[in-house]
XYZ file of C-alpha atoms in Angstrom:
181
model
C -152.685 -134.157 169.064
C -153.450 -134.823 172.547
C -151.787 -137.924 174.804
C -153.451 -138.816 177.898
C -152.463 -141.872 180.614
C -154.709 -144.436 180.974
C -156.487 -142.615 184.023
C -156.941 -139.878 180.815
C -154.827 -137.137 182.484
C -152.958 -135.065 179.860
C -149.375 -136.009 179.345
C -148.824 -134.340 175.979
C -150.540 -131.206 174.015
C -148.893 -130.165 170.908
C -148.983 -126.397 170.590
C -152.222 -126.872 167.524
C -154.154 -128.561 170.134
C -154.073 -126.014 172.511
C -151.800 -122.767 171.416
C -151.180 -121.286 174.629
C -148.058 -122.525 175.984
C -149.229 -121.666 179.720
C -152.300 -123.531 179.563
C -150.486 -126.518 177.620
C -148.319 -126.564 180.275
C -150.617 -126.147 183.187
C -153.062 -128.880 181.487
C -150.287 -131.343 182.016
C -151.428 -134.093 184.886
C -155.083 -132.561 184.564
C -158.269 -134.252 183.228
C -161.062 -132.785 180.722
C -163.360 -131.626 183.870
C -160.504 -129.803 185.366
C -159.983 -127.855 181.831
C -163.568 -127.066 181.480
C -163.664 -125.634 185.067
C -160.537 -123.981 184.552
C -161.531 -122.755 180.960
C -164.823 -121.903 181.966
C -166.406 -124.497 179.312
C -169.625 -126.127 179.494
C -169.068 -129.583 181.552
C -171.166 -131.363 178.835
C -167.843 -131.215 176.776
C -166.081 -133.186 179.097
C -168.895 -135.332 180.064
C -169.519 -136.202 176.471
C -165.591 -137.078 176.165
C -165.518 -139.272 179.535
C -168.767 -141.196 177.722
C -166.521 -141.810 174.742
C -163.462 -142.749 176.602
C -165.640 -145.286 178.499
C -167.292 -146.608 175.219
C -163.868 -147.132 173.462
C -162.641 -148.740 176.525
C -165.403 -151.359 176.221
C -164.808 -151.930 172.503
C -161.140 -151.294 172.455
C -161.691 -149.439 168.475
C -161.054 -146.051 167.169
C -163.996 -143.797 167.565
C -164.228 -140.549 165.627
C -166.900 -137.748 165.789
C -167.443 -134.285 165.050
C -167.352 -132.098 168.140
C -169.465 -128.375 167.987
C -167.384 -126.140 170.224
C -168.598 -121.858 170.986
C -165.428 -119.828 171.275
C -164.844 -117.468 173.827
C -166.109 -114.889 171.425
C -169.268 -116.850 170.636
C -168.429 -118.327 167.563
C -169.420 -121.687 166.451
C -166.506 -123.952 165.372
C -166.604 -127.968 164.190
C -163.521 -130.201 165.105
C -163.287 -133.343 164.114
C -161.864 -135.797 166.509
C -160.391 -139.356 166.526
C -159.601 -141.073 169.751
C -157.567 -144.150 170.034
C -156.823 -146.595 172.884
C -153.441 -147.681 173.021
C -152.126 -151.122 174.859
C -148.989 -152.746 176.378
C -147.932 -155.792 175.706
C -149.830 -157.157 178.078
C -153.050 -156.205 176.761
C -153.480 -153.622 179.346
C -154.627 -150.114 178.548
C -151.325 -147.831 178.443
C -152.543 -144.405 176.775
C -154.855 -142.820 174.772
C -154.121 -140.709 171.788
C -156.491 -137.789 170.413
C -156.058 -136.547 167.027
C -158.558 -133.202 165.986
C -158.606 -130.923 163.609
C -161.095 -128.152 162.725
C -162.949 -128.487 160.167
C -165.474 -125.530 160.361
C -165.203 -124.462 156.819
C -165.797 -127.994 155.851
C -168.898 -128.627 157.709
C -170.235 -124.986 156.575
C -169.441 -125.769 152.506
C -171.632 -129.260 153.164
C -174.915 -127.296 154.469
C -174.528 -124.868 151.952
C -174.178 -127.555 149.688
C -177.158 -129.796 151.058
C -179.287 -126.418 151.018
C -178.343 -125.808 147.234
C -179.152 -129.520 146.363
C -182.555 -129.064 148.156
C -183.488 -125.685 146.345
C -182.352 -127.217 143.034
C -184.539 -130.205 143.691
C -187.484 -128.339 145.060
C -187.120 -126.409 142.029
C -186.907 -129.063 139.621
C -189.704 -131.226 140.742
C -192.025 -128.906 141.841
C -191.787 -126.706 138.794
C -194.454 -125.509 136.598
C -192.304 -125.808 133.147
C -190.823 -128.842 131.967
C -187.237 -129.695 133.016
C -185.113 -132.533 131.522
C -181.472 -133.462 132.442
C -179.882 -134.896 129.468
C -175.904 -136.278 129.758
C -172.885 -135.357 127.106
C -174.331 -138.440 125.431
C -177.365 -137.278 125.042
C -179.295 -139.700 127.019
C -181.924 -138.554 129.869
C -180.414 -138.150 133.510
C -183.848 -136.818 134.734
C -187.201 -135.428 134.278
C -189.587 -133.554 136.364
C -193.527 -134.333 136.404
C -193.830 -131.428 133.894
C -192.270 -132.785 131.255
C -193.567 -136.285 131.313
C -196.923 -134.892 131.256
C -196.363 -132.266 128.881
C -195.041 -135.322 126.168
C -197.301 -138.355 127.610
C -194.486 -140.352 129.051
C -194.147 -141.855 132.326
C -190.799 -140.992 133.618
C -189.665 -144.415 133.304
C -190.390 -144.457 129.826
C -188.684 -141.260 129.022
C -185.595 -142.231 130.830
C -185.628 -145.758 128.442
C -185.376 -143.441 125.510
C -183.352 -140.673 124.305
C -184.378 -137.444 123.495
C -183.537 -138.288 119.925
C -186.242 -141.278 119.494
C -188.963 -138.601 120.627
C -188.179 -135.971 118.385
C -189.560 -135.412 115.074
C -187.534 -136.571 112.633
C -186.880 -133.371 110.521
C -185.743 -131.810 113.938
C -183.411 -134.623 114.426
C -179.647 -133.056 115.074
C -180.696 -129.811 115.490
C -179.450 -130.037 119.266
C -176.690 -131.883 118.370
C -174.017 -128.863 118.287
C -175.166 -127.500 121.498
C -175.237 -131.091 123.483
C -171.615 -131.716 122.064
C -170.372 -128.156 123.895
């Protein structure tokens, strides 16, 4: 949690926002440009935050974004940030309240999931074998082009049917136990 005055100077930083107590105390009364210079961070961070302050001040709305930061040891972290303007009874900007949390693990998990989904979709769609996804009630969820060609149905036709609808009469029920599992 961070609080700035109307001029965007730090009023309060909790120990999670800036762990080093000396730096936290030094920051009181300073702005992001002074902080970036002091910590030898890219001025683009302060410039981007300054733009966000401007946009929020214009729209008078809370904004949420993900900030990508390089740590002193060269690692990349992702931080979810929220910035809210607070107005006094006269409608004048009084303070800014910022909230942030480190979400690198979540961002990496989302990237892994996206890669996994893309890999699966590619294997499913471009496979040289027929593949069908079937739900627990025995209905098609999806079919690939290869199985459509093997069974001589379009995707739309197959998805309108059940696997049982196209199964040879003597073979019906053979897979019921597997589907139930």
